[in-house]
Short mmCIF file of C-alpha atoms in Angstrom, two decimals:
data_model
loop_
_atom_site.label_atom_id
_atom_site.label_comp_id
_atom_site.label_asym_id
_atom_site.label_seq_id
_atom_site.Cartn_x
_atom_site.Cartn_y
_atom_site.Cartn_z
CA LEU A 1 188.30 26.74 -11.15
CA GLY A 2 185.50 24.21 -11.63
CA GLY A 3 185.11 25.25 -15.29
CA ARG A 4 188.84 24.70 -15.96
CA ARG A 5 188.65 21.19 -14.47
CA ILE A 6 185.65 20.36 -16.67
CA MET A 7 187.49 21.64 -19.78
CA SER A 8 190.59 19.66 -18.82
CA ASN A 9 188.57 16.47 -18.32
CA SER A 10 186.78 17.06 -21.65
CA ARG A 11 190.11 17.39 -23.46
CA ARG A 12 191.39 14.18 -21.87
CA LEU A 13 188.20 12.35 -22.87
CA GLU A 14 188.52 13.71 -26.39
CA LYS A 15 192.11 12.46 -26.63
CA TRP A 16 191.13 9.02 -25.37
CA LEU A 17 188.25 8.86 -27.87
CA LEU A 18 190.56 9.85 -30.73
CA LEU A 19 193.06 7.21 -29.62
CA ALA A 20 190.33 4.56 -29.47
CA VAL A 21 189.08 5.49 -32.95
CA PHE A 22 192.63 5.36 -34.30
CA LEU A 23 193.29 1.93 -32.77
CA LEU A 24 189.96 0.59 -34.00
CA SER A 25 190.51 1.86 -37.56
CA SER A 26 194.04 0.45 -37.52
CA SER A 27 192.78 -2.98 -36.47
CA ILE A 28 190.14 -2.89 -39.23
CA VAL A 29 192.76 -2.02 -41.83
CA MET A 30 195.05 -4.80 -40.58
CA ALA A 31 192.16 -7.30 -40.67
CA SER A 32 191.27 -6.20 -44.22
CA ASP A 33 194.89 -6.57 -45.29
CA ARG A 34 195.02 -10.10 -43.88
CA LEU A 35 191.78 -10.98 -45.66
CA GLU A 36 193.05 -9.66 -48.98
CA SER A 37 196.02 -12.00 -48.57
CA SER A 38 193.64 -14.98 -48.39
CA ILE A 39 191.03 -14.08 -51.03
CA VAL A 40 191.95 -13.91 -54.71
CA ARG A 41 190.29 -13.33 -58.06
CA VAL A 42 190.34 -16.35 -60.43
CA TYR A 43 189.94 -16.05 -64.21
CA SER A 44 188.66 -19.11 -66.09
CA TYR A 45 188.89 -19.24 -69.86
CA VAL A 46 186.19 -21.68 -70.93
CA GLN A 47 184.97 -23.22 -74.16
CA ARG A 48 181.68 -24.99 -73.63
CA PRO A 49 180.08 -27.70 -75.80
CA ASP A 50 177.39 -26.50 -78.22
CA PHE A 51 174.40 -28.79 -77.70
CA ASP A 52 172.53 -27.17 -80.60
CA SER A 53 175.42 -28.15 -82.90
CA PRO A 54 177.08 -31.03 -81.00
CA TRP A 55 179.84 -31.43 -83.61
CA THR A 56 181.37 -28.09 -82.60
CA THR A 57 181.96 -25.90 -79.53
CA LYS A 58 180.95 -22.41 -78.50
CA GLN A 59 183.29 -19.44 -78.61
CA SER A 60 185.75 -18.99 -75.75
CA GLU A 61 184.70 -16.74 -72.88
CA LYS A 62 186.28 -15.42 -69.71
CA LEU A 63 184.60 -15.91 -66.34
CA VAL A 64 185.65 -14.32 -63.06
CA HIS A 65 185.27 -16.20 -59.77
CA MET A 66 186.51 -15.72 -56.22
CA GLY A 67 189.12 -18.11 -54.85
CA LEU A 68 190.30 -18.90 -51.31
CA VAL A 69 193.90 -19.59 -50.31
CA VAL A 70 194.05 -22.92 -48.46
CA SER A 71 196.37 -25.84 -47.72
CA ASP A 72 199.83 -24.40 -48.44
CA HIS A 73 198.72 -21.80 -50.99
CA LYS A 74 196.36 -23.97 -53.04
CA ILE A 75 193.36 -22.08 -54.42
CA LEU A 76 189.91 -23.39 -53.49
CA VAL A 77 187.17 -22.61 -56.03
CA SER A 78 183.80 -24.01 -57.02
CA ALA A 79 183.75 -26.88 -59.50
CA TYR A 80 181.69 -24.63 -61.74
CA ALA A 81 184.75 -22.37 -62.06
CA VAL A 82 186.73 -25.18 -63.74
CA ARG A 83 183.85 -26.45 -65.87
CA SER A 84 184.97 -26.58 -69.54
CA ALA A 85 187.97 -24.39 -68.64
CA LYS A 86 191.08 -24.54 -70.80
CA HIS A 87 193.24 -22.12 -68.79
CA PHE A 88 193.28 -20.46 -65.35
CA GLU A 89 194.86 -17.29 -63.97
CA VAL A 90 194.79 -15.75 -60.51
CA GLU A 91 195.06 -12.13 -59.43
CA LYS A 92 195.58 -10.90 -55.90
CA ILE A 93 193.05 -8.32 -54.69
CA GLY A 94 194.45 -4.82 -55.28
CA GLU A 95 197.07 -5.97 -57.79
CA SER A 96 197.04 -6.27 -61.57
CA ARG A 97 199.55 -9.04 -62.25
CA ARG A 98 198.12 -12.46 -63.04
CA TYR A 99 199.70 -15.84 -62.37
CA PRO A 100 198.88 -19.08 -64.25
CA LEU A 101 197.23 -21.95 -62.40
CA LYS A 102 196.61 -25.62 -63.11
CA LEU A 103 193.88 -27.95 -61.92
CA LYS A 104 194.86 -30.24 -59.05
CA MET A 105 191.54 -31.99 -58.39
CA VAL A 106 187.79 -31.52 -58.71
CA ASP A 107 184.73 -33.11 -57.10
CA PRO A 108 181.59 -32.23 -59.10
CA VAL A 109 179.33 -33.73 -56.41
CA ALA A 110 180.76 -31.39 -53.76
CA ASN A 111 180.94 -28.59 -56.36
CA LEU A 112 184.51 -27.87 -55.26
CA ALA A 113 187.92 -27.85 -56.94
CA LEU A 114 191.54 -27.12 -56.06
CA LEU A 115 193.96 -25.18 -58.26
CA GLU A 116 197.70 -24.82 -57.76
CA PHE A 117 200.31 -22.42 -59.09
CA VAL A 118 202.30 -23.46 -62.14
CA GLU A 119 205.46 -21.61 -61.09
CA GLU A 120 205.44 -18.17 -59.46
CA GLU A 121 202.82 -17.00 -56.99
CA PRO A 122 201.90 -13.61 -55.49
CA ASN A 123 203.79 -12.40 -52.43
CA ALA A 124 202.41 -12.56 -48.90
CA LEU A 125 199.64 -15.08 -49.46
CA GLU A 126 198.13 -16.54 -46.29
CA ASP A 127 195.92 -19.61 -45.90
CA ILE A 128 192.44 -18.56 -44.83
CA GLU A 129 191.35 -19.64 -41.35
CA PHE A 130 188.39 -22.00 -41.16
CA GLY A 131 185.62 -21.40 -38.64
CA GLU A 132 182.56 -23.47 -37.77
CA ASP A 133 179.13 -23.85 -39.37
CA LEU A 134 176.60 -21.08 -38.72
CA GLU A 135 173.49 -21.55 -36.62
CA LEU A 136 170.10 -20.40 -37.85
CA GLY A 137 169.66 -16.65 -37.48
CA ALA A 138 173.40 -15.96 -37.27
CA ASN A 139 174.91 -12.96 -39.01
CA CYS A 140 177.97 -13.12 -41.25
CA THR A 141 179.77 -10.94 -43.79
CA ILE A 142 180.02 -11.75 -47.47
CA TYR A 143 182.97 -10.31 -49.40
CA GLN A 144 182.66 -9.58 -53.10
CA GLY A 145 185.71 -8.85 -55.20
CA VAL A 146 184.79 -9.91 -58.73
CA GLU A 147 185.09 -6.33 -59.90
CA GLY A 148 187.05 -3.41 -58.48
CA GLU A 149 190.33 -3.09 -56.63
CA SER A 150 189.13 -3.94 -53.12
CA LEU A 151 186.75 -6.24 -51.32
CA VAL A 152 183.17 -5.07 -50.80
CA ALA A 153 181.59 -6.33 -47.56
CA ARG A 154 177.89 -6.81 -46.83
CA THR A 155 176.21 -8.28 -43.77
CA LEU A 156 173.87 -11.24 -44.27
CA ARG A 157 171.69 -13.34 -41.98
CA LEU A 158 171.28 -17.11 -42.25
CA ARG A 159 167.60 -17.63 -42.96
CA GLU A 160 167.45 -21.42 -43.36
CA VAL A 161 169.39 -24.49 -44.47
CA GLN A 162 168.04 -26.59 -47.34
CA LEU A 163 169.03 -29.73 -49.19
CA GLN A 164 169.79 -28.49 -52.71
CA ALA A 165 171.06 -30.18 -55.86
CA GLY A 166 174.51 -29.09 -56.92
CA VAL A 167 175.27 -27.01 -60.00
CA LEU A 168 176.96 -29.89 -61.85
CA THR A 169 175.08 -32.95 -60.54
CA SER A 170 171.63 -33.81 -59.21
CA ASP A 171 172.97 -35.05 -55.87
CA THR A 172 171.83 -33.00 -52.88
CA LEU A 173 173.91 -31.44 -50.09
CA PRO A 174 173.06 -28.98 -47.29
CA GLN A 175 173.24 -25.35 -48.40
CA TYR A 176 172.85 -22.08 -46.52
CA VAL A 177 170.04 -19.81 -47.70
CA LEU A 178 170.82 -16.13 -47.04
CA GLU A 179 168.87 -13.08 -48.14
CA ILE A 180 170.35 -10.20 -50.10
CA ARG A 181 168.65 -7.62 -52.32
CA LYS A 182 171.62 -6.96 -54.58
CA PRO A 183 172.25 -9.24 -57.60
CA GLY A 184 175.62 -10.51 -58.81
CA TYR A 185 176.47 -13.05 -56.11
CA GLY A 186 177.12 -16.78 -56.31
CA TRP A 187 180.69 -16.65 -57.67
CA PHE A 188 182.24 -18.32 -54.61
CA GLU A 189 182.28 -15.20 -52.46
CA PRO A 190 183.47 -16.10 -48.93
CA LEU A 191 181.25 -15.79 -45.87
CA MET A 192 183.21 -14.64 -42.82
CA ARG A 193 182.45 -14.33 -39.12
CA ASN A 194 184.94 -13.14 -36.52
CA GLY A 195 187.70 -13.27 -39.11
CA LYS A 196 187.09 -16.93 -39.97
CA LEU A 197 185.56 -18.62 -43.02
CA VAL A 198 182.08 -20.03 -42.43
CA GLY A 199 180.90 -20.69 -45.99
CA ALA A 200 181.13 -19.81 -49.69
CA ALA A 201 178.35 -18.65 -52.03
CA ILE A 202 177.74 -20.83 -55.10
CA SER A 203 174.51 -19.50 -56.64
CA GLN A 204 171.81 -16.86 -56.40
CA SER A 205 168.11 -16.95 -57.20
CA GLY A 206 166.25 -13.68 -56.81
CA SER A 207 167.01 -12.33 -53.35
CA SER A 208 168.33 -15.68 -52.04
CA VAL A 209 172.02 -16.54 -52.01
CA PHE A 210 172.89 -20.24 -51.64
CA ALA A 211 176.21 -21.13 -50.01
CA LEU A 212 178.14 -24.25 -49.01
CA PRO A 213 178.68 -24.59 -45.23
CA VAL A 214 182.30 -24.49 -44.11
CA SER A 215 182.11 -28.10 -42.90
CA LEU A 216 181.87 -29.22 -46.54
CA LEU A 217 184.79 -26.97 -47.52
CA LYS A 218 186.96 -28.34 -44.70
CA ARG A 219 186.06 -31.90 -45.60
CA PHE A 220 187.06 -31.41 -49.24
CA VAL A 221 190.36 -29.66 -48.43
CA LYS A 222 191.30 -32.25 -45.80
CA GLU A 223 190.53 -35.18 -48.10
CA ALA A 224 192.38 -33.59 -51.02
CA ALA A 225 195.50 -33.18 -48.85
CA SER A 226 195.33 -36.75 -47.56
CA GLY A 227 196.39 -38.32 -50.85
CA THR A 228 193.47 -40.79 -50.69
CA TYR A 229 190.32 -38.85 -51.47
CA ARG A 230 187.13 -40.34 -50.02
CA PRO A 231 184.16 -39.10 -52.07
CA PHE A 232 180.59 -38.44 -51.01
CA PRO A 233 178.42 -41.57 -50.71
CA GLU A 234 175.08 -42.62 -52.15
CA LEU A 235 172.22 -43.88 -49.99
CA GLY A 236 170.00 -44.43 -53.00
CA ILE A 237 166.52 -44.28 -51.52
CA SER A 238 163.68 -41.80 -51.95
CA LEU A 239 161.41 -40.98 -49.02
CA SER A 240 157.79 -39.90 -48.67
CA SER A 241 156.13 -38.52 -45.55
CA LEU A 242 154.13 -40.90 -43.38
CA LEU A 243 151.72 -38.41 -41.79
CA SER A 244 148.48 -40.03 -42.92
CA PRO A 245 146.91 -42.22 -40.15
CA ALA A 246 145.45 -44.49 -42.85
CA LEU A 247 148.86 -45.00 -44.45
CA ARG A 248 150.44 -45.70 -41.05
CA ARG A 249 147.80 -48.35 -40.37
CA TYR A 250 148.41 -49.87 -43.80
CA ALA A 251 152.16 -50.00 -43.08
CA LYS A 252 151.47 -51.44 -39.60
CA ALA A 253 153.28 -48.45 -38.11
CA ASN A 254 150.37 -46.89 -36.22
CA GLY A 255 152.09 -47.79 -32.94
CA TYR A 256 155.13 -45.63 -33.84
CA GLU A 257 155.43 -41.86 -33.64
CA ASP A 258 158.46 -41.72 -35.96
CA GLY A 259 159.32 -43.37 -39.25
CA VAL A 260 159.14 -42.31 -42.91
CA TRP A 261 157.91 -44.23 -45.95
CA ILE A 262 160.56 -45.60 -48.34
CA GLN A 263 159.10 -44.82 -51.74
CA GLU A 264 161.80 -46.19 -54.05
CA VAL A 265 165.16 -47.95 -53.84
CA LYS A 266 167.85 -47.19 -56.40
CA GLU A 267 169.31 -50.24 -58.14
CA THR A 268 172.83 -48.89 -57.53
CA SER A 269 172.17 -48.50 -53.78
CA ALA A 270 174.15 -50.65 -51.35
CA PHE A 271 170.74 -51.54 -49.85
CA ALA A 272 169.13 -52.50 -53.18
CA LYS A 273 168.77 -56.19 -52.20
CA ASP A 274 167.70 -55.52 -48.61
CA LEU A 275 165.15 -52.70 -48.83
CA MET A 276 161.92 -52.46 -50.75
CA ALA A 277 159.31 -49.84 -51.45
CA GLY A 278 156.89 -49.69 -48.53
CA ASP A 279 159.47 -50.26 -45.79
CA ILE A 280 159.45 -47.70 -42.98
CA LEU A 281 162.78 -46.07 -42.12
CA LEU A 282 162.91 -45.65 -38.34
CA GLN A 283 166.57 -44.79 -37.72
CA PHE A 284 169.71 -43.81 -39.63
CA ASN A 285 172.84 -44.75 -37.65
CA ASP A 286 170.78 -44.71 -34.41
CA ILE A 287 169.31 -41.27 -35.25
CA PRO A 288 165.48 -41.29 -35.11
CA VAL A 289 163.79 -40.27 -38.38
CA SER A 290 160.51 -38.36 -38.13
CA ALA A 291 157.38 -39.02 -40.17
CA ARG A 292 158.49 -36.19 -42.47
CA GLY A 293 161.90 -37.78 -43.01
CA SER A 294 163.78 -35.23 -40.90
CA TYR A 295 165.94 -35.13 -37.78
CA GLU A 296 166.94 -32.43 -35.31
CA HIS A 297 170.24 -30.85 -36.32
CA PRO A 298 172.02 -29.07 -33.42
CA LEU A 299 172.55 -25.86 -35.48
CA TRP A 300 169.97 -25.96 -38.27
CA GLY A 301 166.89 -27.38 -36.59
CA ARG A 302 164.72 -29.84 -38.52
CA ILE A 303 166.34 -30.95 -41.78
CA SER A 304 166.08 -34.01 -44.04
CA ILE A 305 167.86 -37.12 -42.80
CA ILE A 306 169.62 -37.24 -46.19
CA ALA A 307 171.72 -34.31 -44.92
CA LYS A 308 173.55 -36.80 -42.67
CA LEU A 309 175.23 -38.17 -45.80
CA SER A 310 177.42 -35.06 -45.83
CA GLU A 311 179.05 -36.45 -42.67
CA VAL A 312 179.56 -39.94 -44.12
CA TYR A 313 182.25 -41.14 -46.54
CA ALA A 314 181.97 -43.70 -49.33
CA GLY A 315 183.08 -47.00 -47.80
CA ASP A 316 181.69 -46.27 -44.33
CA ASN A 317 179.22 -48.64 -42.67
CA VAL A 318 175.68 -47.30 -42.41
CA ALA A 319 172.98 -48.95 -40.28
CA LEU A 320 169.31 -48.51 -41.18
CA LYS A 321 166.59 -49.59 -38.77
CA ILE A 322 163.39 -50.33 -40.68
CA LEU A 323 159.88 -51.60 -40.04
CA ARG A 324 158.46 -54.18 -42.45
CA SER A 325 155.05 -55.76 -41.96
CA GLY A 326 155.09 -54.69 -38.32
CA GLU A 327 158.52 -56.20 -37.55
CA GLU A 328 161.68 -54.19 -36.85
CA LYS A 329 164.88 -55.02 -38.65
CA THR A 330 168.36 -53.43 -38.70
CA ILE A 331 170.44 -53.62 -41.88
CA SER A 332 174.09 -52.57 -41.99
CA LYS A 333 175.95 -52.08 -45.26
CA ARG A 334 179.16 -50.51 -46.51
CA ILE A 335 177.83 -47.56 -48.45
CA GLY A 336 179.02 -46.92 -52.00
CA VAL A 337 180.18 -43.86 -53.91
CA TYR A 338 177.76 -41.69 -55.83
CA ASN A 339 178.50 -41.89 -59.57
CA PRO A 340 176.46 -39.31 -61.52
CA ASP A 341 177.43 -40.85 -64.87
CA LEU A 342 175.30 -43.93 -64.13
CA GLU A 343 172.06 -41.94 -64.04
CA ARG A 344 169.63 -42.26 -66.95
CA ILE A 345 170.26 -38.54 -67.37
CA PRO A 346 174.00 -38.41 -66.62
CA SER A 347 175.92 -35.33 -65.56
CA ILE A 348 177.84 -35.06 -68.82
CA ILE A 349 178.48 -31.33 -68.93
CA ASP A 350 182.04 -30.74 -70.10
CA GLU A 351 182.53 -33.66 -72.48
CA PRO A 352 181.52 -33.36 -76.14
CA PRO A 353 177.92 -34.55 -76.60
CA ARG A 354 177.40 -38.06 -77.96
CA TYR A 355 175.25 -37.79 -81.07
CA MET A 356 174.41 -39.28 -84.44
CA ILE A 357 172.84 -37.91 -87.61
CA PHE A 358 170.22 -40.16 -89.20
CA GLY A 359 168.05 -39.10 -92.15
CA GLY A 360 168.91 -35.46 -91.53
CA LEU A 361 167.90 -35.65 -87.86
CA VAL A 362 170.37 -34.95 -85.04
CA ILE A 363 169.91 -37.51 -82.25
CA GLN A 364 171.78 -37.12 -78.98
CA GLU A 365 171.72 -38.30 -75.39
CA LEU A 366 169.65 -36.40 -72.83
CA THR A 367 172.15 -35.17 -70.24
CA GLU A 368 172.34 -32.53 -67.53
CA GLY A 369 174.52 -30.54 -69.91
CA LEU A 370 171.80 -30.53 -72.58
CA LEU A 371 169.20 -29.45 -70.01
CA GLN A 372 171.44 -26.63 -68.75
CA SER A 373 171.89 -25.36 -72.30
CA TRP A 374 168.54 -23.62 -71.78
CA GLY A 375 170.29 -21.26 -69.33
CA SER A 376 170.22 -20.73 -65.59
CA ASN A 377 166.41 -20.96 -65.62
CA TRP A 378 166.44 -24.29 -67.48
CA ARG A 379 164.01 -25.95 -65.04
CA LYS A 380 161.31 -23.67 -66.49
CA ARG A 381 162.56 -23.19 -70.04
CA ALA A 382 163.56 -26.70 -71.13
CA PRO A 383 160.95 -28.87 -72.96
CA LEU A 384 158.38 -30.36 -70.62
CA ALA A 385 159.10 -33.92 -71.77
CA TYR A 386 162.79 -33.49 -70.84
CA LEU A 387 161.90 -32.06 -67.44
CA TYR A 388 159.48 -34.93 -66.78
CA GLU A 389 162.20 -37.50 -67.45
CA ASP A 390 164.64 -35.58 -65.25
CA ALA A 391 162.16 -35.34 -62.38
CA PHE A 392 160.70 -38.85 -62.41
CA HIS A 393 162.94 -41.20 -64.40
CA ALA A 394 166.51 -40.00 -63.86
CA TRP A 395 167.65 -42.93 -61.71
CA PRO A 396 169.83 -45.67 -63.28
CA LYS A 397 168.33 -48.60 -65.16
CA ARG A 398 170.20 -51.77 -66.13
CA ASP A 399 173.29 -50.76 -64.15
CA GLY A 400 173.45 -47.42 -65.90
CA ALA A 401 173.32 -48.85 -69.43
CA MET A 402 169.87 -47.40 -70.29
CA LYS A 403 169.93 -43.81 -71.56
CA ILE A 404 167.42 -41.43 -73.14
CA LEU A 405 167.77 -40.25 -76.75
CA VAL A 406 166.16 -37.05 -78.02
#
């Protein structure tokens, strides 16, 4: 009798386990179906300038990127996906039909763009749900769908957050750094956690994948829908650590624990007439700045104070508390927009190169596009003289009128 009861209980347990497995698998399938309604494959047909022969262009090529359905079925992609593109098409994951798209807007500083359907669109599209920024050490899932009929998921861990220059401009924004051993990422693959978007991959270097935090994606989408887009601002100062006791004494800052050395002030900065090299930056909008130029972010730990610019809009008031010759001073200015075309090495990437032929020599302007013509590893492959100018003399001169000819 006892054996029969044990067998009966075992059968009941087995049934409950099978039911639980069935319900769990069903929920996973439903979640995957919902995700495939919010993630699409975008085809860009590009024709890039030929910087070796600036009077012509390179042959057309097709690039495949991931896209995210947002804001009433607009398609969010990286700005790199629309770079030099002449035509766009979108394909829903698991389907073969493609639908034409057109460019709605692009922000090269944010490295983000919005596409919209020309006429028809795929059935059952759903706007992806935004989550919140990840904290250091958090796990998330990256979905790749550049090739194949379904999404491929892999789990990643947020290793750190760095200030990195964008793909199309030299301006810096916070970027996730996640580790993955497999190559082929950086085509705007979405990062998901608990069914919500937390970031999008934009590049890969070795085993590191760099991604935009979701706060930047939400900011861009919200501003694009507002009808009055507020771009990212420019602070226009370079900082150097103030760790040396001798340097702190020289700056009359030895009585302060915080504060970072202002090394250079950009002539296009809103603070160009109020700051000077050698001032000590103590606070940015009442946020203390350490001797390394960092502050304590609630999710990412210590990060450069320049990262706060990702929370500020062009036209906002910014207050800087500085120390000059031992005296504190607070300066408040309406901060301006960052214009990459004013740099001595402008971010002219898609436009035809400006050149002249003199005595059989081809002379053209040194631009980010020319530097990137040496490939993805251009920071190591481009001529040393070009890299020197880009690293140390890229800031505007004479209100952006001075350029470099090579």
